[in-house]
Tab-separated table of C-alpha atoms in Angstrom:
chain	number	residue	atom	x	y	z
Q	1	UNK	CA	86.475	174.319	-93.804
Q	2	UNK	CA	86.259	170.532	-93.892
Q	3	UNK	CA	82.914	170.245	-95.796
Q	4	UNK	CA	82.444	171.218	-99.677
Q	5	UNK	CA	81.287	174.327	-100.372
Q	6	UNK	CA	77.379	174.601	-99.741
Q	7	UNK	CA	74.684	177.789	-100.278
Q	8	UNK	CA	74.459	177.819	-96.466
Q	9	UNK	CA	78.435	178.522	-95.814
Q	10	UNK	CA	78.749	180.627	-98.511
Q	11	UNK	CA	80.527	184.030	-97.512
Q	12	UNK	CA	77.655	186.830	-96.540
Q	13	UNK	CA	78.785	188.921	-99.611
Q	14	UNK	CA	78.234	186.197	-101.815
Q	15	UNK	CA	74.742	184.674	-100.738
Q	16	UNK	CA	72.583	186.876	-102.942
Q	17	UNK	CA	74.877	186.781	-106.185
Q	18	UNK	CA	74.699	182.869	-106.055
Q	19	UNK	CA	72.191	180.097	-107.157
Q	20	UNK	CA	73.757	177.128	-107.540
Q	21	UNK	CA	77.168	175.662	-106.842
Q	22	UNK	CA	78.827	172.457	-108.147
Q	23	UNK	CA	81.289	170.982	-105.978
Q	24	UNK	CA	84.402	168.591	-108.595
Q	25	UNK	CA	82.258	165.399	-108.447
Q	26	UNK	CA	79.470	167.061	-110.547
Q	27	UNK	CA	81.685	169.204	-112.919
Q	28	UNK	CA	83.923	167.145	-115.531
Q	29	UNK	CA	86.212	169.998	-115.932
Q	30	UNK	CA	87.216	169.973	-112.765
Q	31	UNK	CA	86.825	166.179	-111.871
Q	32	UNK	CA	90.292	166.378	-114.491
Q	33	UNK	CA	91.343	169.449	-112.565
Q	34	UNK	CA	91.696	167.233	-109.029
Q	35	UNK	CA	92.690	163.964	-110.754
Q	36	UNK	CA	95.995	163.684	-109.069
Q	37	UNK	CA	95.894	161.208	-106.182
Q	38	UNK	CA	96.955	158.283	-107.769
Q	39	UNK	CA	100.255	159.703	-109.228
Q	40	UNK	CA	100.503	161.905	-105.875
Q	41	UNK	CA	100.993	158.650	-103.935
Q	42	UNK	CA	103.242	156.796	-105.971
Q	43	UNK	CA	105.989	159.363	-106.265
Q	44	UNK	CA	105.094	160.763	-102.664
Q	45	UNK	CA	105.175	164.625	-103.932
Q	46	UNK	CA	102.256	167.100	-103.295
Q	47	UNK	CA	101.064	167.403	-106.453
Q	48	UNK	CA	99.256	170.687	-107.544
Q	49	UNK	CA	98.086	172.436	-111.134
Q	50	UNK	CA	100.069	175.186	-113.360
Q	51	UNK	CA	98.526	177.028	-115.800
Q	52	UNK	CA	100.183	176.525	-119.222
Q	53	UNK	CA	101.824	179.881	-120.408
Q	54	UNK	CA	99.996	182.149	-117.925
Q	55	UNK	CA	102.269	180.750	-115.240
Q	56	UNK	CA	105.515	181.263	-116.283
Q	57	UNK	CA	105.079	184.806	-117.358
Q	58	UNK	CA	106.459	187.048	-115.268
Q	59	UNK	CA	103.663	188.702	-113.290
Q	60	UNK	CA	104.920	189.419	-110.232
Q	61	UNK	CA	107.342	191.926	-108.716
Q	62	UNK	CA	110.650	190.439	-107.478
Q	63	UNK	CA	112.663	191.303	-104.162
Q	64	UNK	CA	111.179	194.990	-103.047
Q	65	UNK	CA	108.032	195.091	-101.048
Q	66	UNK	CA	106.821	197.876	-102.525
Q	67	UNK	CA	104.014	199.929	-100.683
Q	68	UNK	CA	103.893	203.623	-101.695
Q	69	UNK	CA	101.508	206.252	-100.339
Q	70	UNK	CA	99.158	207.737	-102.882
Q	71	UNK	CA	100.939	210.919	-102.333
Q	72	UNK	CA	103.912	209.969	-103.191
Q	73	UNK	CA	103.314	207.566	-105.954
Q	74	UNK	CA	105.232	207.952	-109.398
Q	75	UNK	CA	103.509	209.757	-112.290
Q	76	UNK	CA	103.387	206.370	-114.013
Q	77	UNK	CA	102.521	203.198	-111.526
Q	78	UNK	CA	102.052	200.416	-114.477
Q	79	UNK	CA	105.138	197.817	-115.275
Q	80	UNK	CA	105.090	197.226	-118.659
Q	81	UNK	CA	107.046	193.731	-119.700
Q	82	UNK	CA	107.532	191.846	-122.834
Q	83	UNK	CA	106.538	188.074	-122.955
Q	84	UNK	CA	108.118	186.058	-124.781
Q	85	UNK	CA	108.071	182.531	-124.270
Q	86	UNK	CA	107.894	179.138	-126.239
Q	87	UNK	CA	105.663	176.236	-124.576
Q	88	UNK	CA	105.683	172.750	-126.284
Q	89	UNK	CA	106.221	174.284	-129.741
Q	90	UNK	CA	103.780	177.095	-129.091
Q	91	UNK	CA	105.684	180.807	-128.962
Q	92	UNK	CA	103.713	183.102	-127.334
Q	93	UNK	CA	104.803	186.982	-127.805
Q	94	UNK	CA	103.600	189.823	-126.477
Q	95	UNK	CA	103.164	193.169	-123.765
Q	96	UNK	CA	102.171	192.764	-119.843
Q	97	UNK	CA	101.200	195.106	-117.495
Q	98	UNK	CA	101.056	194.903	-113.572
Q	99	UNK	CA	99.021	197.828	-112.263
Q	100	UNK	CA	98.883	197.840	-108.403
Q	101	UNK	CA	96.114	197.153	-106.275
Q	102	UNK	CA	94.838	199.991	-104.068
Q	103	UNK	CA	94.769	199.291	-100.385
Q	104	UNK	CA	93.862	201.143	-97.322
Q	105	UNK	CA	95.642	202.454	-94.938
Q	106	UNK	CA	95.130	204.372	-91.602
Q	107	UNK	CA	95.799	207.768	-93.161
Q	108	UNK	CA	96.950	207.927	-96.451
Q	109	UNK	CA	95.717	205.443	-98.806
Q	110	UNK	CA	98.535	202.673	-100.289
Q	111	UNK	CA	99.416	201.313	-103.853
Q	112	UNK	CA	101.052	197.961	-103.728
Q	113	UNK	CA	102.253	195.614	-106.137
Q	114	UNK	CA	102.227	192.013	-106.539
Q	115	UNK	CA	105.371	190.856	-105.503
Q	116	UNK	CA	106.778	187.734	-104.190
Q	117	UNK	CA	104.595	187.208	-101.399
Q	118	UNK	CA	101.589	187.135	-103.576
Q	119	UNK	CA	103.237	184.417	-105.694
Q	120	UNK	CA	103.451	182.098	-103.054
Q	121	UNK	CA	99.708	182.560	-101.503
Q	122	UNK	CA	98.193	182.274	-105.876
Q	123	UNK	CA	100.335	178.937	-105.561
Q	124	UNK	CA	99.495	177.554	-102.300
Q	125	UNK	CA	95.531	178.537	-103.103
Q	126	UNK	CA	95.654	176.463	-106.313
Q	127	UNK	CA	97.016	173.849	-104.682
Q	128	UNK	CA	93.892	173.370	-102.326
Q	129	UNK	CA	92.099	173.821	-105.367
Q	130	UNK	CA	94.124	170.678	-106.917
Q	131	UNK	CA	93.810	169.017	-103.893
Q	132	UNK	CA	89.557	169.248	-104.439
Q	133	UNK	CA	88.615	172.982	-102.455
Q	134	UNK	CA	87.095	174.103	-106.041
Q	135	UNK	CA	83.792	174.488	-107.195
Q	136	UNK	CA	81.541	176.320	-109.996
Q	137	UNK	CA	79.516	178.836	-108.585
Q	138	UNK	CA	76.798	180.309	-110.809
Q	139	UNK	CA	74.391	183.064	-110.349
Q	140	UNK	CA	74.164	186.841	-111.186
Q	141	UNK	CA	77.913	186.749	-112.281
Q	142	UNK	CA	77.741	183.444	-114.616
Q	143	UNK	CA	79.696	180.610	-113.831
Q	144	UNK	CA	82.486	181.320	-112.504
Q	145	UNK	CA	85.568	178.554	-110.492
Q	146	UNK	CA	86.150	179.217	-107.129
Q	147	UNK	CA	88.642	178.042	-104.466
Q	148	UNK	CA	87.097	177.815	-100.957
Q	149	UNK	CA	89.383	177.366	-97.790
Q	150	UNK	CA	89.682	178.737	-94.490
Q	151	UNK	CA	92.567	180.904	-92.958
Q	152	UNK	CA	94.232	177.974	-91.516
Q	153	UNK	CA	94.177	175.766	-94.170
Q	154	UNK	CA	95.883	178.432	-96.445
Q	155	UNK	CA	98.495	178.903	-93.338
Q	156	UNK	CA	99.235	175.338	-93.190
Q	157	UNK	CA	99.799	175.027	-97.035
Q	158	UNK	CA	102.526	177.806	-97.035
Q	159	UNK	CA	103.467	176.149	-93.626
Q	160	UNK	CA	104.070	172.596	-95.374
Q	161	UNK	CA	106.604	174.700	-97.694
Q	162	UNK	CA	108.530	176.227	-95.210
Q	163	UNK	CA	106.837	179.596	-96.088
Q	164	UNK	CA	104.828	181.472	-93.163
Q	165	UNK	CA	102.380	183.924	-93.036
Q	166	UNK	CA	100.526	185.091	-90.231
Q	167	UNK	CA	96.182	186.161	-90.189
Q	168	UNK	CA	97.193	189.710	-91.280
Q	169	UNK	CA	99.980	189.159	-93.969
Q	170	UNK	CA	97.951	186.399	-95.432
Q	171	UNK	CA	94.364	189.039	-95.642
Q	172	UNK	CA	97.135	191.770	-97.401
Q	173	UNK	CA	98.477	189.500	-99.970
Q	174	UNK	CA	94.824	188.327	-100.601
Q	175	UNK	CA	93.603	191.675	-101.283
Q	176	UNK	CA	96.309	192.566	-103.507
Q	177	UNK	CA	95.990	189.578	-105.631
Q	178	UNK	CA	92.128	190.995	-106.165
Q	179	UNK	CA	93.153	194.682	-106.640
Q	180	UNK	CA	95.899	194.507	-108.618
Q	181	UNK	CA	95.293	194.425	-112.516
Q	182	UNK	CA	96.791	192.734	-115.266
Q	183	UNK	CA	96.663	193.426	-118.653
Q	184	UNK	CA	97.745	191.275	-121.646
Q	185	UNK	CA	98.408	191.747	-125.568
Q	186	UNK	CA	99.896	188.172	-127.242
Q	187	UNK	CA	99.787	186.134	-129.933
Q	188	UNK	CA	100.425	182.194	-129.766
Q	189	UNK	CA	101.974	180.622	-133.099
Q	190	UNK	CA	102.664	177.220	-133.688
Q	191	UNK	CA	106.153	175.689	-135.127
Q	192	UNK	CA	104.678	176.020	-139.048
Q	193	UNK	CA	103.809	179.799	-138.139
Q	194	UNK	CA	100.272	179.462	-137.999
Q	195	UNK	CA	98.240	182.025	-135.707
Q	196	UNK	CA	96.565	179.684	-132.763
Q	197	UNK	CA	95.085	182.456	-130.604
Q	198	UNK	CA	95.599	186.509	-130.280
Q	199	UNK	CA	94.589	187.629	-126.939
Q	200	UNK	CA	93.443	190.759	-125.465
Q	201	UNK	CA	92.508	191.062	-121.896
Q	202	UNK	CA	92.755	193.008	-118.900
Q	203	UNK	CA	91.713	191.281	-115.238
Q	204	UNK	CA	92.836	191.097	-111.406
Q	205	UNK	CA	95.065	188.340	-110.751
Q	206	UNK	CA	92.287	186.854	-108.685
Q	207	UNK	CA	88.802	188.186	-109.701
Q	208	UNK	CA	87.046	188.050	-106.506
Q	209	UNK	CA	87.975	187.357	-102.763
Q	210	UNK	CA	84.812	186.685	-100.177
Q	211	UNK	CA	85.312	186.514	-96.043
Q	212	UNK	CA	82.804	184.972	-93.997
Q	213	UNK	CA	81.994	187.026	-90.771
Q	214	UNK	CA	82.806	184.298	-88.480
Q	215	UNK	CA	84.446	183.981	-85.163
Q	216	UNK	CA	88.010	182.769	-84.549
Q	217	UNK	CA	90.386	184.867	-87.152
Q	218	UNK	CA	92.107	181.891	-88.231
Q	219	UNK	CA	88.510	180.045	-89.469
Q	220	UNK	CA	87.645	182.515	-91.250
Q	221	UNK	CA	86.226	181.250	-94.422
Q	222	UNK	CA	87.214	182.572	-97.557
Q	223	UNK	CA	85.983	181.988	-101.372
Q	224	UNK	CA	88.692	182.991	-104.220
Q	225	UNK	CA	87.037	183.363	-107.186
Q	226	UNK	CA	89.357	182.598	-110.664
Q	227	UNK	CA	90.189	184.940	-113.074
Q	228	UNK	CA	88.877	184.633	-116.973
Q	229	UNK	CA	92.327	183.114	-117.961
Q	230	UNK	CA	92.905	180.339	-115.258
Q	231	UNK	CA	89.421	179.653	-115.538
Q	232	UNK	CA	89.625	179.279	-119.327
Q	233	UNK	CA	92.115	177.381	-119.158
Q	234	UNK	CA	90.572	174.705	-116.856
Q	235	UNK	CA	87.685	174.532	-118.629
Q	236	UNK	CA	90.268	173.354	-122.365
Q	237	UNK	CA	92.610	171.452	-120.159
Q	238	UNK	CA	95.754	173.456	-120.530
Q	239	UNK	CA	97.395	172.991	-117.240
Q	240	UNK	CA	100.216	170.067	-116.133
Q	241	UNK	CA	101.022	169.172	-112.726
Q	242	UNK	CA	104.006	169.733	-111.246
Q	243	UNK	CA	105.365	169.295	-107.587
Q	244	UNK	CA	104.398	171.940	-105.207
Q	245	UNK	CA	106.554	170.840	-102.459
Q	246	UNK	CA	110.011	170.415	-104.376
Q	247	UNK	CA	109.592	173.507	-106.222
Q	248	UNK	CA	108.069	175.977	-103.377
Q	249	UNK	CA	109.963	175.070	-99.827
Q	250	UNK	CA	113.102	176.940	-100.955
Q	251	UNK	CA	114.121	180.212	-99.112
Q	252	UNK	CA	115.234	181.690	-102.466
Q	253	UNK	CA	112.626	183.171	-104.735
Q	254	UNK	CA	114.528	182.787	-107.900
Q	255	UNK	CA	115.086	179.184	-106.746
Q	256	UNK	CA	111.490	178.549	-106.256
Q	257	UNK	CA	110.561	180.230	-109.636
Q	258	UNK	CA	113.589	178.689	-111.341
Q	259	UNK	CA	112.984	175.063	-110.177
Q	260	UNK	CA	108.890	175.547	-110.798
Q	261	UNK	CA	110.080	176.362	-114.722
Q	262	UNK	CA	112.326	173.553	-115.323
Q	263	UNK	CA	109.675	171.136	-114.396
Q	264	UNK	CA	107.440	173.225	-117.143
Q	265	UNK	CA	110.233	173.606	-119.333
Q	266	UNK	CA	112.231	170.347	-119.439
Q	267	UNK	CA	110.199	167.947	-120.997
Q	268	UNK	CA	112.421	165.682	-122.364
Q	269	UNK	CA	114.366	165.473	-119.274
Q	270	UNK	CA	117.149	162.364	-119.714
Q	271	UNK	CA	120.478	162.073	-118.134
Q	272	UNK	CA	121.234	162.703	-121.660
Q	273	UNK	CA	119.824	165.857	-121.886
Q	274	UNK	CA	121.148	169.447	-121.106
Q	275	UNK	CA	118.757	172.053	-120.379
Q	276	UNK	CA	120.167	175.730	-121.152
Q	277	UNK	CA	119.552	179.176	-120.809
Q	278	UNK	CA	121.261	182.711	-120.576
Q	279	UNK	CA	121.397	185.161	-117.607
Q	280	UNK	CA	119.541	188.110	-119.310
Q	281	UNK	CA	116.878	186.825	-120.507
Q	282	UNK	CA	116.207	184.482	-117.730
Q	283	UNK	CA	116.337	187.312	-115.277
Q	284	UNK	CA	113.693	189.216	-117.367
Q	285	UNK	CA	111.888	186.249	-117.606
Q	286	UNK	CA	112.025	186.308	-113.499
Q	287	UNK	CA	111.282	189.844	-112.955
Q	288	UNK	CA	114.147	191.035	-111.731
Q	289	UNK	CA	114.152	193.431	-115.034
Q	290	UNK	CA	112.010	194.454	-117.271
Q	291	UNK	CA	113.523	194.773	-120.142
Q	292	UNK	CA	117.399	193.094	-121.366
Q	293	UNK	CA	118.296	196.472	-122.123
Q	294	UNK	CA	118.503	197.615	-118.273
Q	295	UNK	CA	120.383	195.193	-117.216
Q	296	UNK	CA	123.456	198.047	-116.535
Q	297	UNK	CA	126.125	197.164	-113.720
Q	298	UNK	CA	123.653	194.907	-112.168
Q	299	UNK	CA	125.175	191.484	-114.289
Q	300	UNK	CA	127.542	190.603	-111.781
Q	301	UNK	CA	125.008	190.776	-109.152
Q	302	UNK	CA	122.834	188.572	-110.755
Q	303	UNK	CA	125.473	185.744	-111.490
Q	304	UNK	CA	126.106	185.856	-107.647
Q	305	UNK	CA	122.186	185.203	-107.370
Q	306	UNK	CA	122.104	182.378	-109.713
Q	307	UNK	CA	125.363	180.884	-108.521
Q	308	UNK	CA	123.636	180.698	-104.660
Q	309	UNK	CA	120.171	179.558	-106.756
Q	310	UNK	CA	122.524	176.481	-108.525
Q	311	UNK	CA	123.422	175.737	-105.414
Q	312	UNK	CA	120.009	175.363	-103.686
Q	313	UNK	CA	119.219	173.046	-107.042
Q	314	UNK	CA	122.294	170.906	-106.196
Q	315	UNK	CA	121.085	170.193	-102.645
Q	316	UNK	CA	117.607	169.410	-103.519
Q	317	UNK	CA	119.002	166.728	-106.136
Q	318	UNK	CA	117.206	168.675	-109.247
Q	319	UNK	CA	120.626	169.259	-110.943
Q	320	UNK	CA	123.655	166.653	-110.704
Q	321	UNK	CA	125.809	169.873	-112.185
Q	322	UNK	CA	125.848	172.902	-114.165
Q	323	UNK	CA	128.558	174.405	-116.273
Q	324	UNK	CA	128.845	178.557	-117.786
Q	325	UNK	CA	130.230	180.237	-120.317
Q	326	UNK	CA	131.353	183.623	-120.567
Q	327	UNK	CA	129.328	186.048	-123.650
Q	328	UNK	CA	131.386	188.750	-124.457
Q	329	UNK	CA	130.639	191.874	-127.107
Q	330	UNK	CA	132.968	192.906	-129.874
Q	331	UNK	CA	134.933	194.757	-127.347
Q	332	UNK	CA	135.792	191.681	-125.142
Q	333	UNK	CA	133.425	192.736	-122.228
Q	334	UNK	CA	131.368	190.244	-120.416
Q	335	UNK	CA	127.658	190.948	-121.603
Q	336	UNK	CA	125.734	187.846	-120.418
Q	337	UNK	CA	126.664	184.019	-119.312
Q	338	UNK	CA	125.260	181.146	-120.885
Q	339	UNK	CA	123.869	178.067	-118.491
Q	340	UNK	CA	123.898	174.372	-119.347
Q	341	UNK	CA	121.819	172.127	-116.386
Q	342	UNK	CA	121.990	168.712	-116.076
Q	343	UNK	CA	119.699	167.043	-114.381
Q	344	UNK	CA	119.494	163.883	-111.843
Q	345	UNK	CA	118.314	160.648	-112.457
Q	346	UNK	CA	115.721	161.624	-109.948
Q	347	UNK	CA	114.380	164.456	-111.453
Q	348	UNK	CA	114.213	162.759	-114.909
Q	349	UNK	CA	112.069	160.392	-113.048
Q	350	UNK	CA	110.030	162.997	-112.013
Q	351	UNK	CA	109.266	164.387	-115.387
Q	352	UNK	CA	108.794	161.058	-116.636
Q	353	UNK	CA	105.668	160.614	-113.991
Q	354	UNK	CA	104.572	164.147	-114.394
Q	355	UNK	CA	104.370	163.332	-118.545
Q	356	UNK	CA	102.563	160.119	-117.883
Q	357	UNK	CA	99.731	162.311	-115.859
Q	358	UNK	CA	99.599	164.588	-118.790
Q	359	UNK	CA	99.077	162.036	-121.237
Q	360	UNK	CA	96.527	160.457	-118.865
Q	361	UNK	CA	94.621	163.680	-118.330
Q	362	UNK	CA	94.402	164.607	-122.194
Q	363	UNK	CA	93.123	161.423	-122.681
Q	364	UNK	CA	90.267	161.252	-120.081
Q	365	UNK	CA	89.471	164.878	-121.804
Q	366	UNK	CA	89.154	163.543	-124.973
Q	367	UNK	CA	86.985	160.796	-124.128
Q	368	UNK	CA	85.028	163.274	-122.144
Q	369	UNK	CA	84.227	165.651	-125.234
Q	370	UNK	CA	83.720	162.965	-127.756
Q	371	UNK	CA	81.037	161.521	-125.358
């Protein structure tokens, strides 16, 4: 879909709900949302949006494609994970739960998670909408954002990563992201222990996903309608860019979801600085368990996957090198390893530019609501 979004291309399903839409030239919100070109250009990295906490919460389900007939499902089909996570002197602290989306299937309905797969299409659809294919649609429902693309152009982003999908897949991983559920419980304090926000909330991952009926599969046209949080969150400006094609063309997922965090989490990047973090509760952090305290003979395992993941790092001149220590309990055993990254001058240059965005953004935000 190469024009904006209009009343007249709007989805079938959506025409009636909707009175009015404003395409990023007419909403301030998301005029900041799409500011990116400039800073785009001069590093030469796709540029897209993350979502300040939300995103690096572990919502997804990591290397099992799980689809599991209704009749055999387990008596309980929620993941329950703790968040815990600290954000530019914010901690945020809390429960999550992934409930599956219900799809259907041929004979025998299907419950399937978010996993993986899903990660990558949320990503590659919020980069279209950083890249402008994002409007406000209002009508029966509110005001609500919405992403607007067609098959193809959704294809080609996950293509431009080295990721590929084909017309079905891509339709699957949609409809899960709008069936499955997520619920959240947290609390944000601030470094002097002051309460800054104690949330509540259950929602899909994306709240609504429209098809047009038109011809040729891969032109469909599609509308993606935001959930409360990433909508929220646009609207107060808590989102930073980061680079969508250094962090998302690996073949790894921990390397894609590692490399995505350090450009969240390493603000301060210098040569002189070290970045660390443990095995445990990085892998919980990832998804790969749910809680530290299941982590059972599956340690050694995990080192292997983090030793291929520092690899992939290496090779895409993020980290110069990386050292690890051993963690051992009172008996002598190895319980955990401890990580210490140090970056490249490139990627300190990277989080340099990204910073200077911020900082640009906030700014333009500020004028924005004192005017």
């Amino acid at each position: 879909m190469n024009t904006n979004l209009s009343l007249a291309n709007l989805p079938d399903s959506l025409k009636s709900d909707v009175s009015a839409i404003s395409d990023v030239r007419e909403v301030e919100q998301l005029t900041l949302f799409v500011d990116n070109t400039a800073t785009e250009l001069k590093v030469g990295n796709s540029i897209s949006n993350s979502f300040h906490a939300y995103d690096l919460w572990s919502r997804f389900m990591r290397n099992n494609r799980k689809h599991v007939r209704v009749s055999e499902s387990p008596s309980k089909v929620i993941v329950d994970r703790d968040i815990s996570e600290r954000i530019e002197g914010v901690t945020y602290g809390g429960q999550l739960g992934i409930s599956p989306a219900l799809l259907r299937g041929e004979k025998e309905d299907l419950l399937a998670w978010p996993g993986d797969r899903e990660e990558k299409v949320e990503r590659a659809l919020i980069r279209l909408a950083s890249q402008g294919k994002i409007a406000k649609i209002s009508g029966k429902m509110g005001s609500r954002y919405a992403v607007y693309f067609t098959f193809s152009e959704l294809i080609q982003e996950l293509k431009s990563v080295n990721q590929s999908l084909n017309h079905s897949e891509l339709k699957e991983s949609l409809l899960i992201l709008k069936g499955a559920e997520l619920s959240l419980t947290y609390k944000a304090v601030s470094q002097d222990g002051e309460l800054l926000e104690s949330n509540q909330t259950i929602m899909n991952y994306l709240s609504a996903i429209h098809f047009s009926t038109g011809r040729g599969r891969s032109n469909v046209r599609c509308v993606a309608v935001l959930n409360e949080l990433m909508s929220q969150q646009i609207e107060s400006v808590e989102y930073k860019s980061y680079y969508y094609n250094r962090t998302q063309s690996f073949k790894r997922s921990l390397s894609i979801w590692l490399s995505f965090r350090l450009y969240r989490m390493f603000r301060y990047a210098s040569p002189s600085h070290t970045h660390h973090f443990t095995l445990v509760k990085t892998m919980v952090k990832f998804g790969s368990l749910d809680s530290d305290k299941d982590v059972g003979d599956r340690l050694v395992g995990f080192r292997r996957d983090m030793t291929t993941t520092m690899k992939d790092l290496k090779s895409a001149e993020i980290i110069k090198d990386y050292n690890v220590q051993n963690i051992k309990d009172d008996d002598g055993s190895i319980v955990d390893y401890k990580y210490t990254l140090y970056p490249t001058d490139k990627f300190c240059a990277e989080i340099i530019e990204l910073n200077k965005h911020k900082v640009k953004i906030d700014a333009k935000a500020k004028k924005i609501s004192v005017e």
